[in-house]
Coordinates of C-alpha atoms in Angstrom, one line a residue:
Chain L
M1 CA -0.4 -0.4 0.0
D2 CA 2.5 2.3 1.5
E3 CA 5.0 2.0 -2.3
C4 CA 1.4 3.3 -3.6
M5 CA 1.4 7.0 -2.3
M6 CA 2.8 9.9 -2.7
S7 CA 3.5 13.0 -0.8
H8 CA -0.1 14.0 -1.1
I9 CA -1.4 11.1 -3.9
D10 CA -2.5 8.1 -3.0
F11 CA -3.5 5.9 -6.1
N12 CA -5.3 3.6 -4.2
K13 CA -8.2 5.3 -4.4
S14 CA -9.6 6.8 -7.7
P15 CA -12.1 7.9 -8.4
E16 CA -13.5 5.8 -11.0
V17 CA -12.3 2.4 -9.4
Y18 CA -15.2 1.2 -6.8
D19 CA -15.5 -2.3 -5.7
P20 CA -17.7 -4.6 -8.2
G21 CA -19.3 -6.9 -5.2
K22 CA -20.9 -3.8 -4.4
K23 CA -22.5 -4.0 -7.6
D24 CA -26.4 -2.3 -7.2
E25 CA -28.4 -4.7 -8.9
R26 CA -31.7 -2.5 -8.1
I27 CA -29.5 0.7 -10.2
I28 CA -29.3 -1.6 -13.2
T29 CA -32.6 -2.5 -13.8
A30 CA -33.8 1.7 -13.1
L31 CA -31.6 2.3 -15.9
K32 CA -33.1 -0.7 -18.4
D33 CA -36.8 0.2 -16.9
A34 CA -36.0 4.1 -17.9
G35 CA -35.3 3.2 -21.1
F36 CA -30.9 3.6 -20.5
E37 CA -29.3 0.4 -21.5
P38 CA -26.6 0.4 -19.7
N39 CA -23.8 -1.4 -22.2
A40 CA -25.3 0.9 -24.8
C41 CA -23.8 4.1 -23.0
M42 CA -20.7 5.0 -25.0
Q43 CA -19.1 7.7 -22.5
C44 CA -19.5 10.1 -25.4
G45 CA -19.9 13.1 -22.9
M46 CA -22.8 14.6 -25.7
C47 CA -25.0 15.0 -22.2
T48 CA -22.7 16.5 -19.8
A49 CA -21.9 18.5 -23.1
S50 CA -25.7 19.6 -23.6
C51 CA -26.3 20.1 -19.4
L52 CA -27.3 23.7 -18.9
S53 CA -27.2 22.5 -14.8
G54 CA -24.0 21.2 -15.6
R55 CA -22.0 25.0 -16.6
W56 CA -22.9 26.2 -13.5
T57 CA -23.0 23.2 -11.2
S58 CA -20.9 20.2 -10.1
M59 CA -23.4 18.0 -12.1
R60 CA -21.7 15.9 -15.2
T61 CA -24.0 14.2 -16.5
R62 CA -22.1 11.2 -17.9
Q63 CA -20.5 10.6 -14.9
I64 CA -23.7 10.5 -12.7
M65 CA -24.6 7.6 -16.0
W66 CA -21.5 6.0 -15.6
R67 CA -21.6 5.1 -12.4
A68 CA -25.1 4.7 -12.1
A69 CA -24.4 1.5 -16.0
T70 CA -21.7 -0.1 -13.4
G71 CA -23.7 0.1 -10.1
D72 CA -22.1 2.4 -8.2
P73 CA -25.2 2.8 -5.1
S74 CA -22.7 6.3 -4.0
V75 CA -24.4 7.7 -6.9
L76 CA -28.3 7.9 -5.1
E77 CA -26.7 9.9 -2.0
D78 CA -25.5 12.0 -4.3
N79 CA -26.5 15.6 -4.4
D80 CA -26.2 16.3 -8.5
I81 CA -28.8 13.3 -9.7
W82 CA -31.1 16.1 -7.9
L83 CA -29.8 19.4 -10.5
C84 CA -31.1 17.6 -13.6
T85 CA -33.9 20.5 -14.7
T86 CA -35.7 17.7 -16.9
C87 CA -34.7 19.8 -20.2
Y88 CA -34.2 17.0 -22.2
A89 CA -31.2 18.0 -24.3
C90 CA -29.3 15.2 -23.5
Y91 CA -32.0 12.6 -24.3
D92 CA -33.0 14.5 -27.5
R93 CA -29.1 14.4 -28.5
C94 CA -28.1 11.6 -26.9
P95 CA -26.3 9.8 -30.4
R96 CA -27.0 6.4 -28.7
D97 CA -31.1 7.6 -28.0
L98 CA -30.7 6.5 -25.0
K99 CA -33.3 8.3 -22.7
V100 CA -31.0 9.5 -20.0
T101 CA -33.8 11.7 -19.1
D102 CA -35.9 9.4 -18.1
A103 CA -33.1 7.9 -16.1
I104 CA -31.8 10.3 -14.0
I105 CA -35.8 10.7 -12.9
E106 CA -35.6 6.7 -12.3
L107 CA -32.4 7.0 -10.3
R108 CA -34.3 9.1 -8.3
N109 CA -37.4 6.8 -7.6
V110 CA -34.7 4.5 -6.3
A111 CA -33.1 7.0 -4.3
S112 CA -36.8 7.9 -3.1
E113 CA -37.2 4.0 -1.9
R114 CA -34.7 4.3 -0.3
G115 CA -35.7 7.9 2.1
L116 CA -32.8 9.9 -0.1
I117 CA -35.0 12.8 -0.1
K118 CA -34.9 16.5 0.7
D119 CA -36.8 18.3 2.9
A120 CA -37.7 21.0 0.1
H121 CA -39.2 18.4 -1.6
R122 CA -41.3 16.5 1.2
K123 CA -42.9 20.0 2.2
T124 CA -43.8 19.5 -1.7
V125 CA -45.4 16.4 -1.6
D126 CA -47.0 17.8 2.1
L127 CA -48.4 20.8 -0.2
V128 CA -50.1 18.2 -2.9
H129 CA -51.1 15.9 0.3
K130 CA -53.0 19.4 2.2
Y131 CA -54.5 21.1 -0.9
G132 CA -54.4 18.7 -4.3
H133 CA -52.1 21.2 -5.8
A134 CA -48.3 21.9 -5.2
V135 CA -48.8 25.8 -4.8
P136 CA -51.9 26.8 -2.9
I137 CA -54.0 29.8 -3.2
N138 CA -53.7 32.7 -0.5
D139 CA -55.9 35.5 -0.3
K140 CA -53.6 38.0 -2.5
I141 CA -54.3 35.7 -5.4
R142 CA -58.1 35.6 -4.5
A143 CA -58.5 39.2 -4.6
I144 CA -56.3 39.4 -8.1
R145 CA -58.8 36.4 -9.6
K146 CA -61.4 38.4 -8.4
E147 CA -60.3 41.7 -10.3
L148 CA -59.6 39.7 -13.0
G149 CA -63.6 38.6 -13.5
L150 CA -62.1 35.2 -12.3
E151 CA -64.2 32.7 -10.3
E152 CA -62.2 33.2 -6.7
V153 CA -60.9 30.0 -6.1
P154 CA -60.3 27.9 -9.4
P155 CA -63.4 25.2 -9.9
T156 CA -60.7 22.1 -8.9
I157 CA -60.0 19.8 -5.9
F158 CA -60.0 22.4 -4.0
V159 CA -63.7 22.3 -3.3
H160 CA -63.6 18.8 -3.2
K161 CA -62.1 18.0 0.7
D162 CA -62.8 14.3 0.4
E163 CA -60.9 14.1 -3.5
I164 CA -58.1 15.4 -1.8
K165 CA -57.8 12.8 1.2
R166 CA -58.2 10.4 -0.8
L167 CA -55.6 11.7 -3.1
A168 CA -53.3 12.2 0.3
E169 CA -54.4 8.3 1.1
N170 CA -53.6 6.4 -1.9
L171 CA -50.9 8.5 -3.4
F172 CA -46.9 9.7 -2.8
L173 CA -46.7 7.9 1.1
L174 CA -42.6 8.7 1.0
K175 CA -40.5 7.1 2.4
P176 CA -38.9 8.5 5.6
K177 CA -35.8 10.0 5.9
K178 CA -32.3 8.1 6.0
E179 CA -30.5 9.8 8.3
S180 CA -27.2 9.7 6.3
G181 CA -27.1 11.3 2.7
G182 CA -30.1 13.3 0.8
E183 CA -29.3 16.2 1.6
Chain S
M1 CA -63.5 26.6 -35.3
G2 CA -66.2 25.9 -32.8
K3 CA -63.4 22.8 -30.7
E4 CA -64.0 22.1 -27.2
Y5 CA -61.4 21.5 -24.8
S6 CA -61.2 21.0 -21.0
F7 CA -58.8 23.3 -20.1
F8 CA -57.1 22.4 -17.2
L9 CA -55.5 24.9 -15.1
G10 CA -52.8 22.8 -12.9
C11 CA -50.9 25.3 -10.1
I12 CA -49.3 28.1 -11.1
M13 CA -51.6 29.7 -13.3
P14 CA -54.9 29.8 -11.5
N15 CA -52.8 30.2 -7.7
R16 CA -49.7 32.6 -8.9
Y17 CA -50.2 34.1 -12.3
P18 CA -54.9 34.0 -13.3
A19 CA -54.3 36.9 -15.5
I20 CA -52.4 34.3 -17.7
E21 CA -56.0 32.1 -16.9
S22 CA -57.8 35.0 -17.5
T23 CA -56.3 36.2 -20.6
S24 CA -56.2 32.8 -22.2
R25 CA -59.4 32.1 -21.5
F26 CA -60.5 35.6 -23.5
V27 CA -58.5 34.4 -26.4
L28 CA -59.8 30.6 -26.5
K29 CA -63.5 32.7 -26.3
E30 CA -62.7 35.1 -29.2
L31 CA -61.5 32.6 -31.4
G32 CA -64.3 30.3 -30.8
F33 CA -63.4 28.0 -28.4
E34 CA -65.2 26.2 -26.0
I35 CA -64.5 25.2 -22.6
K36 CA -64.7 22.9 -20.0
E37 CA -64.0 22.8 -16.7
M38 CA -62.4 20.2 -15.1
D39 CA -64.2 19.3 -12.2
G40 CA -62.0 18.2 -9.2
A41 CA -58.7 18.5 -11.1
S42 CA -55.5 18.3 -9.2
C43 CA -52.1 19.3 -9.6
C44 CA -51.4 17.6 -13.1
P45 CA -48.5 16.4 -10.5
A46 CA -45.3 18.2 -11.0
P47 CA -42.7 16.1 -14.0
G48 CA -39.5 16.9 -12.7
V49 CA -40.4 16.8 -8.8
F50 CA -43.7 14.1 -8.1
R51 CA -42.1 12.0 -11.2
S52 CA -39.2 11.8 -9.3
F53 CA -40.6 10.6 -6.6
N54 CA -42.3 7.9 -7.1
R55 CA -43.4 7.7 -11.0
F56 CA -46.3 5.3 -10.8
D57 CA -48.0 7.2 -8.5
W58 CA -47.3 10.1 -10.7
A59 CA -49.1 8.2 -13.3
V60 CA -51.9 7.7 -11.3
A61 CA -52.7 11.2 -10.3
G62 CA -52.0 11.9 -14.3
A63 CA -54.3 9.7 -15.2
R64 CA -57.1 10.6 -12.6
N65 CA -56.7 14.2 -14.6
L66 CA -56.9 12.9 -17.8
A67 CA -60.1 10.9 -16.6
I68 CA -61.2 14.0 -15.7
G69 CA -61.0 15.3 -19.3
E70 CA -62.3 11.8 -21.0
R71 CA -64.9 12.6 -18.8
N72 CA -66.1 15.5 -20.4
Q73 CA -65.4 13.7 -24.0
T74 CA -63.4 16.6 -24.9
D75 CA -59.4 16.5 -25.9
I76 CA -57.6 18.5 -22.9
L77 CA -55.5 22.1 -22.8
T78 CA -53.2 23.3 -21.0
A79 CA -51.1 26.2 -20.9
C80 CA -48.8 24.8 -19.2
S81 CA -45.6 23.4 -20.1
G82 CA -44.9 21.5 -16.9
C83 CA -48.8 20.6 -16.8
F84 CA -48.3 18.8 -20.6
G85 CA -45.1 17.5 -19.8
T86 CA -47.0 15.3 -17.4
L87 CA -50.6 15.4 -18.8
F88 CA -49.0 14.5 -23.0
G89 CA -46.6 12.1 -21.2
V90 CA -48.9 10.2 -18.8
N91 CA -51.2 9.6 -21.8
H92 CA -48.2 8.9 -23.9
L93 CA -46.7 6.4 -21.6
L94 CA -49.9 4.4 -21.4
R95 CA -50.5 4.2 -24.8
H96 CA -47.5 2.6 -25.3
D97 CA -47.7 0.6 -22.1
P98 CA -50.5 -1.9 -21.6
E99 CA -49.3 -3.0 -18.5
M100 CA -48.7 0.2 -17.0
K101 CA -52.0 1.6 -18.2
K102 CA -53.9 -1.8 -16.0
A103 CA -52.0 -1.4 -13.3
V104 CA -52.9 2.3 -13.6
N105 CA -56.5 2.0 -14.0
A106 CA -56.3 -0.6 -10.8
K107 CA -55.2 1.6 -8.6
L108 CA -57.5 5.1 -10.4
E109 CA -60.6 2.2 -9.4
K110 CA -59.8 3.4 -5.6
L111 CA -60.0 7.3 -6.5
G112 CA -63.1 6.2 -8.1
Y113 CA -61.7 7.1 -11.9
Q114 CA -60.8 5.3 -15.1
V115 CA -58.7 6.0 -17.8
T116 CA -59.2 5.2 -21.9
N117 CA -56.5 7.4 -23.2
E118 CA -58.1 8.1 -26.2
R119 CA -58.5 11.9 -26.0
E120 CA -55.4 13.8 -26.5
V121 CA -53.3 16.1 -24.2
K122 CA -52.1 19.8 -25.9
H123 CA -50.8 23.1 -25.3
I124 CA -52.4 26.3 -25.7
A125 CA -48.7 27.6 -27.9
Q126 CA -50.0 24.9 -30.6
V127 CA -53.4 25.9 -30.4
L128 CA -52.4 28.8 -31.3
G129 CA -49.9 28.5 -33.6
F130 CA -50.6 25.3 -35.3
D131 CA -54.9 24.9 -35.3
V132 CA -55.3 29.0 -35.6
G133 CA -52.2 29.9 -37.1
P134 CA -50.2 32.8 -38.4
R135 CA -53.6 33.1 -41.1
G136 CA -55.9 32.7 -38.4
I137 CA -54.7 34.8 -35.8
A138 CA -54.1 37.5 -38.9
E139 CA -57.6 37.2 -39.6
K140 CA -59.1 38.4 -36.3
I141 CA -57.0 40.6 -34.7
K142 CA -57.9 44.2 -33.9
R143 CA -54.6 45.5 -33.8
K144 CA -50.7 44.7 -33.6
A145 CA -48.6 44.9 -30.9
N146 CA -45.0 47.3 -31.4
L147 CA -42.8 44.9 -28.9
K148 CA -39.4 43.3 -29.6
V149 CA -39.4 40.2 -27.6
A150 CA -36.8 37.6 -26.8
V151 CA -38.7 34.3 -27.2
H152 CA -38.2 31.1 -24.3
Y153 CA -39.5 28.0 -26.0
G154 CA -39.1 26.3 -22.8
C155 CA -38.4 22.7 -22.2
H156 CA -41.5 21.0 -22.2
F157 CA -43.8 21.8 -24.9
L158 CA -40.9 20.8 -27.6
R159 CA -39.0 18.1 -25.3
P160 CA -38.5 15.8 -25.8
F161 CA -39.0 15.3 -29.5
N162 CA -39.8 12.2 -30.4
E163 CA -42.6 12.4 -28.1
K164 CA -44.4 15.3 -28.5
Q165 CA -43.4 16.1 -32.3
I166 CA -44.1 19.4 -32.9
D167 CA -41.7 21.2 -34.0
D168 CA -37.8 20.9 -34.4
P169 CA -36.9 21.7 -30.8
E170 CA -32.8 23.0 -31.8
S171 CA -34.7 25.2 -34.1
P172 CA -38.2 26.1 -33.9
T173 CA -40.2 28.7 -35.3
I174 CA -43.9 27.9 -34.3
L175 CA -43.7 31.0 -32.1
E176 CA -41.7 33.3 -34.2
D177 CA -44.3 32.5 -37.4
Y178 CA -47.3 32.9 -35.0
L179 CA -45.9 36.4 -33.3
E180 CA -44.5 37.5 -36.6
A181 CA -48.4 37.7 -37.0
L182 CA -49.4 40.0 -34.2
G183 CA -46.7 42.3 -35.4
V184 CA -44.3 41.1 -32.6
E185 CA -40.8 41.2 -33.2
C186 CA -38.3 38.5 -32.3
I187 CA -35.0 39.3 -31.1
D188 CA -32.3 36.2 -31.4
Y189 CA -30.2 36.2 -28.5
E190 CA -28.0 33.5 -26.8
N191 CA -29.0 30.5 -25.1
K192 CA -32.4 31.1 -26.6
Y193 CA -33.4 27.5 -26.2
A194 CA -32.4 27.1 -23.1
C195 CA -34.1 26.0 -20.3
C196 CA -34.7 28.6 -17.3
G197 CA -33.8 26.6 -14.1
A198 CA -36.6 26.5 -12.5
G199 CA -37.9 22.8 -13.4
G200 CA -36.7 19.4 -12.4
A201 CA -37.8 20.2 -8.4
V202 CA -34.4 22.2 -8.9
R203 CA -36.1 25.3 -8.1
A204 CA -37.2 23.5 -4.9
G205 CA -34.1 21.8 -4.3
D206 CA -31.6 24.1 -4.9
N207 CA -32.6 27.1 -5.6
E208 CA -28.7 28.5 -6.2
S209 CA -28.3 26.5 -8.9
S210 CA -31.7 27.6 -10.7
M211 CA -31.2 31.0 -10.2
K212 CA -27.3 31.0 -11.4
M213 CA -29.1 29.5 -14.9
L214 CA -31.8 31.5 -15.1
G215 CA -29.1 34.7 -14.5
E216 CA -26.8 33.2 -17.4
K217 CA -30.5 33.5 -19.4
M218 CA -31.0 37.0 -18.2
A219 CA -28.2 38.5 -18.9
A220 CA -28.6 37.1 -22.3
V221 CA -31.9 38.5 -23.0
T222 CA -30.5 41.7 -21.0
N223 CA -27.5 42.4 -23.5
S224 CA -29.9 42.1 -26.5
E225 CA -32.2 44.5 -28.0
A226 CA -35.0 42.5 -26.8
E227 CA -38.1 44.6 -25.1
A228 CA -39.6 41.8 -22.8
I229 CA -39.6 38.1 -22.4
L230 CA -42.1 36.4 -24.0
N231 CA -43.1 32.9 -22.3
I232 CA -45.3 29.7 -22.9
C233 CA -45.4 28.3 -19.6
P234 CA -46.8 30.1 -16.2
F235 CA -44.1 28.3 -14.6
C236 CA -41.6 29.5 -16.9
H237 CA -43.1 33.0 -16.4
L238 CA -43.0 32.9 -12.5
Q239 CA -38.9 31.8 -12.7
F240 CA -38.4 35.2 -14.9
D241 CA -40.8 37.4 -12.9
T242 CA -39.4 36.7 -9.7
G243 CA -35.9 35.3 -10.5
Q244 CA -35.5 38.4 -11.3
K245 CA -36.2 39.9 -7.9
T246 CA -33.7 36.8 -6.4
L247 CA -31.3 37.7 -8.7
N248 CA -31.4 41.1 -7.7
E249 CA -30.9 41.1 -3.8
R250 CA -28.7 38.2 -4.0
Y251 CA -25.9 39.3 -6.4
G252 CA -26.6 42.7 -6.6
T253 CA -27.6 42.6 -10.6
N254 CA -30.2 45.4 -11.9
F255 CA -32.3 42.8 -14.4
N256 CA -35.5 44.7 -14.7
I257 CA -36.6 43.3 -17.5
P258 CA -41.1 42.7 -18.3
I259 CA -41.9 39.2 -18.7
V260 CA -45.1 38.0 -21.1
N261 CA -47.4 35.2 -21.3
I262 CA -48.6 34.3 -25.1
S263 CA -51.7 34.4 -23.7
Q264 CA -51.0 38.4 -22.1
V265 CA -49.9 39.7 -26.0
T266 CA -52.7 37.6 -27.8
A267 CA -55.8 39.1 -25.7
F268 CA -54.0 42.7 -26.2
C269 CA -54.1 42.0 -30.5
L270 CA -57.5 41.6 -30.3
G271 CA -58.4 44.0 -27.9
M272 CA -58.1 43.3 -24.2
D273 CA -56.6 46.7 -23.2
D274 CA -55.4 45.7 -19.5
V275 CA -53.8 41.6 -19.7
G276 CA -52.5 42.2 -16.4
L277 CA -49.1 42.9 -16.8
K278 CA -49.1 45.0 -13.3
Y279 CA -49.2 41.9 -11.1
N280 CA -45.7 41.0 -12.7
V281 CA -43.4 41.4 -9.7
I282 CA -40.6 42.6 -12.4
A283 CA -41.8 46.2 -14.3
P284 CA -45.4 46.0 -13.2
D285 CA -45.6 49.5 -15.1
F286 CA -44.6 47.8 -18.3
K287 CA -47.5 48.6 -21.2
L288 CA -47.6 47.0 -24.1
E289 CA -47.9 49.0 -27.4
A290 CA -50.6 49.2 -30.1
A291 CA -49.5 49.2 -33.6
P292 CA -52.3 50.2 -36.9
L293 CA -53.4 47.0 -39.0
E294 CA -51.3 47.3 -42.0

C-alpha cells in the first residue's frame, strides 16, 4: 500500500474505481426500465456537453450515467442527481438514443424508495396532500382573481375535500428520511 | 373552429398568475373555442418533482386528471409546459405500455376513476401556433403589438421530441411565425433555447443553482435588443418574474425585463386593454403598445 502513495496523491483511491462486489442491481434495472441500456452508453459526453445545469453546478451527466451503469450505489446519495432540470437536451441529443433524462428520474425514484429525498421536496408533497395542488392559492391571489373576473377559487380539486383526502391516502406516501445523505 | 376543450388549470397559472388564466380564457373565447371546466382536477402533478418521487403514483395522479377530461368528452388543453409534460407524457406512456395502463387503472379505481387515453392533450401554444396559425390569427386581431421580444420556448413544449413531435426543438419556428402575425418582433439572443432553470425540482431543491441558470439567461436577454421575454409557461413566467427580483437581491444585479405570456400578448391584439402585466413582480408599470393593422 505505502509504495503506492506519493506525497499528496493516493493511487490506491482512483475516483473511477469501485468495488464490483457492491454492484447494486436495483440501479441497473432502473436504468433499463427508463429506456437506458447500460451497455449501450459509449460515454461520449454529449449529455454533459448539452447540460445547462452542469455549466453552473457540479453535475456531470456522463459521470452519473457511468456510475449508474456500473451499479455504483453512491450515485443515489449524490446531490448531483437532483440538479437536473429535466430540460431533455441530453435525451434528444444522445447519439445512441438512450433516454438519459428518464434514467435520471428513475435513479431519483430508487433514491426515493430508500428515503433519500430532500426536506424541501417533502414539503411539496405535503402541499399536494393538503390542498391537491403543489402551489396552493392565497388571499392576495383570491383578490386578484376577483378583480380579473375569475372565480375566486379555481374550480379544481380545491372544493372537493374528500377527493384531496383520497389522493393523500393513496399517492406519494414517501419513505421516511434516511439518516445519512439525501441533503 | 368551434372545437371544445377541457381546460386544465394546474397550479401556478390559477394560483400565482391568474392574469394568464383570464387572458387565456378571453383568447380561446374570441377564437371560437368552447371551454369545459375540469371539476376536481388536481396538480398535474409536476413532472420533475412528483415523477422523481414515485413514477407510478405520478402516472396515477396524471391519469386521474386525464380521466376528468375524458369524462367531459373533449380533448384536454393546458397553458403550462409542466402540465403538458405530465399530461401528454402520461397519456403517451399509457398508450404505449398496456401493462402499466392496467396497473394504473387498478389503482385509479380506488380513487373513483378510469382512463382510456382516447383523448389528445394539447398545449395552448400549439393550438395558437398551428391550429389557429399565423394566418388564422391575422384575420382575427383588431390591432398589432409594437414589441421586441426574446422568445423563450422552455423545455417540455417541444421535448422530448420523439414523443411531442410538434417542432424541431433545436431550431423551432412555431412561436416566431405566430408572433410575427401579431406584429411582435422576435430578437435573437444567446442561449435562446436554454431552460429557465426552474424545472426538475431544482427551483425548490437547490434554489441557488436554479438562479444561476436563470442569471445566465437574463444576462443574454439584457444584452440583446429585446424589451420583454415572451413565454408560453406559467412556471417559466414565475421563474423569470420573481427570479429577477431574487437575483437582484442576492447578487446585486439590476435585471428589469418585463415578462409577457403568449396569451397576454394575444389578448391585447384581440382588443383587451389590461392584460394583467401590472401583477408582475418585475416592471409592473410596463404596458403593451398598440400598432395599427396594415
